[in-house]
Coordinates of C-alpha atoms in Angstrom, one line a residue:
X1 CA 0.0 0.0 0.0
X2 CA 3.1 2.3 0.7
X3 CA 4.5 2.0 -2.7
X4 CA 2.2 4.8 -3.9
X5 CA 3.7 7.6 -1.7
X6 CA 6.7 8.1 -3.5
X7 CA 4.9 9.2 -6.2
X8 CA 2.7 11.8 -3.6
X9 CA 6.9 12.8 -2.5
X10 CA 7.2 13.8 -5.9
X11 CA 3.7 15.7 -6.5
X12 CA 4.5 17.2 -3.0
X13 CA 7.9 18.5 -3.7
X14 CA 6.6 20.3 -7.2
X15 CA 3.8 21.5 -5.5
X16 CA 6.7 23.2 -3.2
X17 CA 8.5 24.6 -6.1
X18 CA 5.1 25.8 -7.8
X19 CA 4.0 27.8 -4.3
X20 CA 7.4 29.8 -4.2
X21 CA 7.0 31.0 -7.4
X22 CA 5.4 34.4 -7.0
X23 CA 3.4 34.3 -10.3
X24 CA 1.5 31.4 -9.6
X25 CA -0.2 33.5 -6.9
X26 CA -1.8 36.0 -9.5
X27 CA -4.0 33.4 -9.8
X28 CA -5.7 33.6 -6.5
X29 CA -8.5 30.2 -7.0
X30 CA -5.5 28.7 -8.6
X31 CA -3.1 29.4 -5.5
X32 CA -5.8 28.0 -3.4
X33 CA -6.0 25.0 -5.0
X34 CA -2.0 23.8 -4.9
X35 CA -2.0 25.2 -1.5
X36 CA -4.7 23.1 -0.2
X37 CA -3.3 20.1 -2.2
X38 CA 0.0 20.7 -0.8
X39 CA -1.4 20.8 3.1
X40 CA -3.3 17.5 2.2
X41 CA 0.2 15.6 1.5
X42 CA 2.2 17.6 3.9
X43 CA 1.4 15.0 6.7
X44 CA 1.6 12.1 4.8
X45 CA 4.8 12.8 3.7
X46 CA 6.3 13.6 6.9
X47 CA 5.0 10.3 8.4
X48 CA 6.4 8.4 5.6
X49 CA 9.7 9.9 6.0
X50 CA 9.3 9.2 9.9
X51 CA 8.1 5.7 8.8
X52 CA 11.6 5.0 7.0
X53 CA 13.8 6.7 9.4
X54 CA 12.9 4.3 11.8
X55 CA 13.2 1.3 10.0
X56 CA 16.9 2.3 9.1
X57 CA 17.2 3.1 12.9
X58 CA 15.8 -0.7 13.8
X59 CA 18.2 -2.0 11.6
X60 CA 21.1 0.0 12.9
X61 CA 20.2 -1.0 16.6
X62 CA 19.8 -4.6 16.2
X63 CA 23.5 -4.3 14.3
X64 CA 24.9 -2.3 17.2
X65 CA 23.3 -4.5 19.9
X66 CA 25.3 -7.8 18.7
X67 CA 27.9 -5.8 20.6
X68 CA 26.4 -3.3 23.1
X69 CA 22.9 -4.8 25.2
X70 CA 22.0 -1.0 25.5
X71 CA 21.3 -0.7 21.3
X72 CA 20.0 -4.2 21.5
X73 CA 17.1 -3.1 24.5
X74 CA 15.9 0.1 21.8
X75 CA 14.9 -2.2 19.3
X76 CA 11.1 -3.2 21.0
X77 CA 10.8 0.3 21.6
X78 CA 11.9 1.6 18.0
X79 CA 9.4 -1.6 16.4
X80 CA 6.9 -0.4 18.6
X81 CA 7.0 3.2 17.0
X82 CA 7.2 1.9 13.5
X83 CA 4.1 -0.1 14.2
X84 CA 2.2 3.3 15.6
X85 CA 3.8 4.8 12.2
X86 CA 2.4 1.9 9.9
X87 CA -1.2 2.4 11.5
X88 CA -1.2 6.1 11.3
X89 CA 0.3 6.2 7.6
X90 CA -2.3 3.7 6.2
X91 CA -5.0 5.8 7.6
X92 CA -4.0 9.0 5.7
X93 CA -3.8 7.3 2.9
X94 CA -7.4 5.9 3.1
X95 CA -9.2 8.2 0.1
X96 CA -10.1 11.5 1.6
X97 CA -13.7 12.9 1.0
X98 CA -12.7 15.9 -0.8
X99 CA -15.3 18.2 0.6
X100 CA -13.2 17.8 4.5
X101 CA -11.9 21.5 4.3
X102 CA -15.4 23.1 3.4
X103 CA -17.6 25.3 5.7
X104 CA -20.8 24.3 6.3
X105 CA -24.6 25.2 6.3
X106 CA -26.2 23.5 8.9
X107 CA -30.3 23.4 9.0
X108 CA -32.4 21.9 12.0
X109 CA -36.1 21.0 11.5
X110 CA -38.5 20.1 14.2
X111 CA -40.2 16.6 13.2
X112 CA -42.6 14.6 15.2
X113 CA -43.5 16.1 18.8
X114 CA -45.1 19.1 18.2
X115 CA -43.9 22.3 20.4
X116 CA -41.6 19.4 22.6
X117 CA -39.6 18.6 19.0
X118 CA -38.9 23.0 18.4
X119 CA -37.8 22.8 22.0
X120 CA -35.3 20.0 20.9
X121 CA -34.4 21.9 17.6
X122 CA -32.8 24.8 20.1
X123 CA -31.5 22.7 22.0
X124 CA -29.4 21.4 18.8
X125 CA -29.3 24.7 17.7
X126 CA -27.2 25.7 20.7
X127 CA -25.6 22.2 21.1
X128 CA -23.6 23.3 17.7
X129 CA -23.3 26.4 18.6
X130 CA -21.5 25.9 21.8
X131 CA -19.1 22.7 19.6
X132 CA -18.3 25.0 17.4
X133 CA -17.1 27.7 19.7
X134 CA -15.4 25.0 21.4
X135 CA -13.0 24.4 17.9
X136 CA -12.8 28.2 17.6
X137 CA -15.5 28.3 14.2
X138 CA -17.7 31.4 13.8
X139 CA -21.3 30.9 13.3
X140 CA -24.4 33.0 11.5
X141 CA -28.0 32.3 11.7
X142 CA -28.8 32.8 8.2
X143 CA -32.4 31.8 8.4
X144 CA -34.9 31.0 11.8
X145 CA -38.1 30.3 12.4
X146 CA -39.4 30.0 16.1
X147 CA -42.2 28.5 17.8
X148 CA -43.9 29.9 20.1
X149 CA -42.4 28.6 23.0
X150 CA -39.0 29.5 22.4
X151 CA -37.4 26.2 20.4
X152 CA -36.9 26.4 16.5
X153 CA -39.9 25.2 14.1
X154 CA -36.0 25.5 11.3
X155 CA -33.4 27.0 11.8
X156 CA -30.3 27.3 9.6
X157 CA -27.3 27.8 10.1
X158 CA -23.6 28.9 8.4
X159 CA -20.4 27.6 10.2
X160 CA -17.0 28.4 9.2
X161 CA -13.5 27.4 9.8
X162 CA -10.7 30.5 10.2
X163 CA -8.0 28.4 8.1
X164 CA -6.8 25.1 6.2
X165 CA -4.2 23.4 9.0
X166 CA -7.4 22.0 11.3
X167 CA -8.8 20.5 7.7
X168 CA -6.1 19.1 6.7
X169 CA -5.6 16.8 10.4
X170 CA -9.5 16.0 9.9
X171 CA -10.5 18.9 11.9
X172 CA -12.5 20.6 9.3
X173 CA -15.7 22.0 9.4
X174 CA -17.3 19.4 7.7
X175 CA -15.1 16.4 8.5
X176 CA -16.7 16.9 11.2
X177 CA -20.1 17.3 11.1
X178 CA -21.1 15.5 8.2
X179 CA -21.6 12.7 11.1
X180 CA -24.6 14.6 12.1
X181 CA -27.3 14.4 9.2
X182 CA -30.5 12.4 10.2
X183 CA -32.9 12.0 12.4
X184 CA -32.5 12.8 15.9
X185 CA -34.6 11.3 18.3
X186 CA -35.4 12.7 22.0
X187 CA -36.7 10.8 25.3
X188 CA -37.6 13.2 28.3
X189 CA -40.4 14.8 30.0
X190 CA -41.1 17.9 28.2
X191 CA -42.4 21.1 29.8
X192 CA -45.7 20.9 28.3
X193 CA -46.3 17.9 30.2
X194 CA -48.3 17.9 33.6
X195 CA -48.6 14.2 34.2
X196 CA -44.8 13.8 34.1
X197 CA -45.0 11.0 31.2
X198 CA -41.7 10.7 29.3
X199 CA -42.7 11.7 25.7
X200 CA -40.2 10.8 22.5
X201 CA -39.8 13.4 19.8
X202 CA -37.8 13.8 16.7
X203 CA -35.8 16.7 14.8
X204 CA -34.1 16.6 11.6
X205 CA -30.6 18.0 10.9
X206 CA -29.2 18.2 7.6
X207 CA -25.5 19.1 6.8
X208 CA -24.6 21.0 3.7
X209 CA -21.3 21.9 2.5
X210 CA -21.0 25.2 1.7
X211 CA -20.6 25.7 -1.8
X212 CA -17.9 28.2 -3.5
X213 CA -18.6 29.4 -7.2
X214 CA -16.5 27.3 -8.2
X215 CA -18.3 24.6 -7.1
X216 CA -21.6 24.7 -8.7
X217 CA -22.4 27.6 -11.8
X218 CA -25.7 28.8 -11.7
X219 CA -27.2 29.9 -14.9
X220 CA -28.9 33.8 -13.8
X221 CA -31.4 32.5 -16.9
X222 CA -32.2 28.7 -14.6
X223 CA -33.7 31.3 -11.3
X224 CA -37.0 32.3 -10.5
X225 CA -36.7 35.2 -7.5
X226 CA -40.1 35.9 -6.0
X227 CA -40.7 38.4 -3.2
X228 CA -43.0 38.4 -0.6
X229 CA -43.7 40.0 2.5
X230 CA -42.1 39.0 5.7
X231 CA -43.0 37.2 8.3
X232 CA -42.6 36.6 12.1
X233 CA -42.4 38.7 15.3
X234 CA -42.8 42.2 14.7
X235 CA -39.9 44.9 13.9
X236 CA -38.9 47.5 11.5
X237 CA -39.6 46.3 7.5
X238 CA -41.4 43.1 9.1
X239 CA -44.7 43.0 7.6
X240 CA -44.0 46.1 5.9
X241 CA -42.0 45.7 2.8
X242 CA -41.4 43.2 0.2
X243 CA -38.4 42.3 1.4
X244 CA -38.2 38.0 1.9
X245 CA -36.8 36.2 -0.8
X246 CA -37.4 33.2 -2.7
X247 CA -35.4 31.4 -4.9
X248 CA -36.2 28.4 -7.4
X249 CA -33.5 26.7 -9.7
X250 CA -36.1 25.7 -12.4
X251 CA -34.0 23.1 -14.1
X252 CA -34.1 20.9 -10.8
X253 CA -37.0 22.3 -8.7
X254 CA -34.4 23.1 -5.5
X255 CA -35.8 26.4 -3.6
X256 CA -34.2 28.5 -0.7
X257 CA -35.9 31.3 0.7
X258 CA -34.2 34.0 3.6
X259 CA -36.6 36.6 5.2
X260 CA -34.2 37.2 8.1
X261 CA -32.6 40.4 6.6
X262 CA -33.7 43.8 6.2
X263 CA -33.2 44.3 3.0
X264 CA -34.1 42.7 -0.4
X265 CA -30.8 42.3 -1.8
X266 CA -29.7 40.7 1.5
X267 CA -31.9 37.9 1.5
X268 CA -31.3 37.2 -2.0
X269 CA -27.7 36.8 -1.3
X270 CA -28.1 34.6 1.6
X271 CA -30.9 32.8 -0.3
X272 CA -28.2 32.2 -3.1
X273 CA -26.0 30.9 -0.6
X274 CA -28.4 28.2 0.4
X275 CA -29.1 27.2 -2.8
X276 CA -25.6 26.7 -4.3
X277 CA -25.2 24.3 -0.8
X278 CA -28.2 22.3 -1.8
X279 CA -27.2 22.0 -5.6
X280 CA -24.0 21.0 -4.0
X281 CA -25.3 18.0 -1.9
X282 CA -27.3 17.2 -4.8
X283 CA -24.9 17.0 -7.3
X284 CA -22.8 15.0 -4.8
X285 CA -25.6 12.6 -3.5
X286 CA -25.8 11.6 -7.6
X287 CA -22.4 11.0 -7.6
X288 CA -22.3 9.3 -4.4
X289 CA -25.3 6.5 -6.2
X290 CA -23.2 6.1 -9.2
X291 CA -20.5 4.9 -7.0
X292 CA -22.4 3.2 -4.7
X293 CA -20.7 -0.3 -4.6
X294 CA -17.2 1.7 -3.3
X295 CA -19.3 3.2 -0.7
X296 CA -21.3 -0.2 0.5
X297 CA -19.3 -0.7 3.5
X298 CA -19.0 2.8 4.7
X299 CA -20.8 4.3 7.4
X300 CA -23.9 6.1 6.4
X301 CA -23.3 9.8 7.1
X302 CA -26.2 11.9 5.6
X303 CA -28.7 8.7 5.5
X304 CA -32.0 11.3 6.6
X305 CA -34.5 8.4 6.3
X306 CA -33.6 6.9 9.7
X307 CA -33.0 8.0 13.5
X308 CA -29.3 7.9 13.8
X309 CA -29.2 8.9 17.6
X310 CA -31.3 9.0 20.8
X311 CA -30.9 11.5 23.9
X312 CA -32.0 10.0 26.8
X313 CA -32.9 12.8 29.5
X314 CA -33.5 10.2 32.6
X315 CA -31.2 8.0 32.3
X316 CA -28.6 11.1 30.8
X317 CA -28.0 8.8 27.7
X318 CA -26.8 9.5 24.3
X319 CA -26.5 6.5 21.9
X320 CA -25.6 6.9 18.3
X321 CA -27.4 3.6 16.9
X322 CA -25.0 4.0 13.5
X323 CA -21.8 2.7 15.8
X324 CA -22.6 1.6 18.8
X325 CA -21.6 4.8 20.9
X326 CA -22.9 4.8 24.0
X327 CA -22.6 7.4 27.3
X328 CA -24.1 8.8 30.2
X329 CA -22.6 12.1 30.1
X330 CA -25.6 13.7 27.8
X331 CA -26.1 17.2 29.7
X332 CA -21.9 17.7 28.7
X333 CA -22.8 16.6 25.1
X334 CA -25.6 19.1 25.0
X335 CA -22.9 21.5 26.2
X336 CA -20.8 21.3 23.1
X337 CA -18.9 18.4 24.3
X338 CA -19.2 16.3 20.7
X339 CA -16.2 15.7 20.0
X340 CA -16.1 11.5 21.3
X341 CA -19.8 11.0 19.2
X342 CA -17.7 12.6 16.2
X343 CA -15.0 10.3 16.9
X344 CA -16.4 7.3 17.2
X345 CA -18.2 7.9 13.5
X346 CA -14.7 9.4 12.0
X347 CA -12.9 5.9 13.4
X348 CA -15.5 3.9 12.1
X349 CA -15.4 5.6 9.1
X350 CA -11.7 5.5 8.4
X351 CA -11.7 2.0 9.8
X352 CA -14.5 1.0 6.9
X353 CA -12.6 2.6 4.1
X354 CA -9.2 1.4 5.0
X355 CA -10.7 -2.1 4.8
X356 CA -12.0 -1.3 1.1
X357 CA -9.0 0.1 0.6
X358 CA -7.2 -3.1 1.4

């Protein structure tokens, strides 16, 4: 499997050369590109290097040890190392999803439940919130629609890195929480509820990466833009002025609509935004079906037709039913603590693909 990374030594070293060369940046998308191309084998040439270093330095102490017991006592620990160094190499070269590095749009629904399921929704809302303040992301509500007892009926939401290093160790936006997507199901009391019966409820999260123009090209001549009045709690140009967008890409029947901002041109633009994320997944999910026998054995990351995780209030439960994650620490999780439900889907993950790879 290692014979390949020669060839990614070579693509990494002209990669160098191609980044110091001062005219390749007048080409800004371009730059971008190599750069993030470059960070991507950055690591995995290092640990290769690492990898053979210590197998030279095995073979040097096992030489020296016929003579000197001190040299001959390094060798567990140096085979040890170069075991750790095996592990870790295979797994960066397990195909990486190439979307890893991408900022995401992030939309919460309430489902079944009623007003107990919009009370979930903000608690999701603020669960991300919280995990992404936690890994130092910034956050915009770009679109929200509230109940009436203070949870979300949808909400969505933008969340953005501040650079490329986190990405490239698989600490991107979206390495992330592409785990997330489904169908979220909830066991507690809810305030509503005088008897004290536990009542299950169910909100839908689904994970968009954000698109760049590059991405996706939208044909001006493919968009219907309607206006309409907006809606909601009162305010200035709320119910006064034609100012919510909607947006429909004719040629596939996709619509986003943004009502949040005061002006027109403001909600077009966040309207846009929307809509180039959801051309994105769709263009992506189509791709992901034509290559579905590659993917058979993966774990299902934005599979919305099924509950992918339960919070259990009482017993202070969180399970994730796609891996087997269990723990009792659910008011931490709620907190922003995510970070070992993420891990468990990015290890089973890796682990599924490595095996394919194999």
């Amino acid at each position: 499997m290692f014979e390949a990374v020669e060839e990614l030594i070579g693509e990494h070293a002209d990669l160098e050369k191609k980044l110091a060369d001062p005219a390749v940046h007048a080409d800004q998308a371009g730059a971008r590109r190599l750069g993030k191309r470059y960070a991507e084998l950055t690591p995995i040439v290092g640990t290769y290097r690492s990898w053979k270093q210590t197998g030279d330095d095995i073979e040097a102490a096992r030489e020296l040890g016929q003579d000197d017991p001190e040299f001959a006592a390094e060798v567990k620990d140096l085979e040890k190392q170069r075991e750790e160094l095996t592990e870790k190499l295979r797994l960066l070269l397990v195909p990486r999803d190439p979307s890893d590095d991408k900022d995401v749009i992030l939309e919460i629904k309430a489902g079944e439940g009623g007003d107990e399921s919009a009370l979930f929704a903000g608690d999701l809302l603020r669960m991300y919130l919280r995990y992404a303040e936690r890994n130092n992301w910034k956050t915009e509500i770009i679109e929200a629609n509230e109940s009436d007892l203070g949870g979300y009926k949808d909400v969505q939401v933008a969340v953005k890195s501040k650079g490329g290093a986190l990405a490239e160790a698989g600490q991107g936006v979206w390495a992330r929480l592409k785990y997330e997507g489904g169908v979220h199901r909830v066991q507690r009391v809810p305030a509503t509820e005088s008897q004290g019966r536990i009542h299950t409820s169910a909100a839908g999260v689904l994970v968009l990466p954000e698109a760049e123009d590059v991405d996706i090209e939208i044909n001006p001549n493919d968009l219907r833009v309607d206006v309409y009045r907006s809606s909601g709690p009162g305010g200035q140009s709320v119910n006064t002025t034609d100012s919510a967008v909607r947006i429909t890409h004719l040629p596939t029947g996709v619509v986003a609509s943004c009502q949040n901002e005061k002006s027109q041109l403001q909600n077009k633009e966040q309207a846009l935004r929307i809509l180039r994320a959801r051309l994105l997944a769709a263009a992506q999910e189509e791709a992901e079906k034509e290559a579905a026998d590659a993917r058979r054995s993966q774990v299902r990351t934005v599979d919305r037709s099924e509950r992918i995780r339960t919070y259990n209030f009482p017993e202070n439960r969180i399970s994730d039913h796609r891996v087997g994650f269990k723990a009792y620490n659910l008011d931490q999780v709620l907190d922003g603590e995510l970070d070992a439900v993420i891990q468990a889907c990015v290890d089973a993950d890796a682990a599924a693909k490595l095996s394919a790879a194999q």
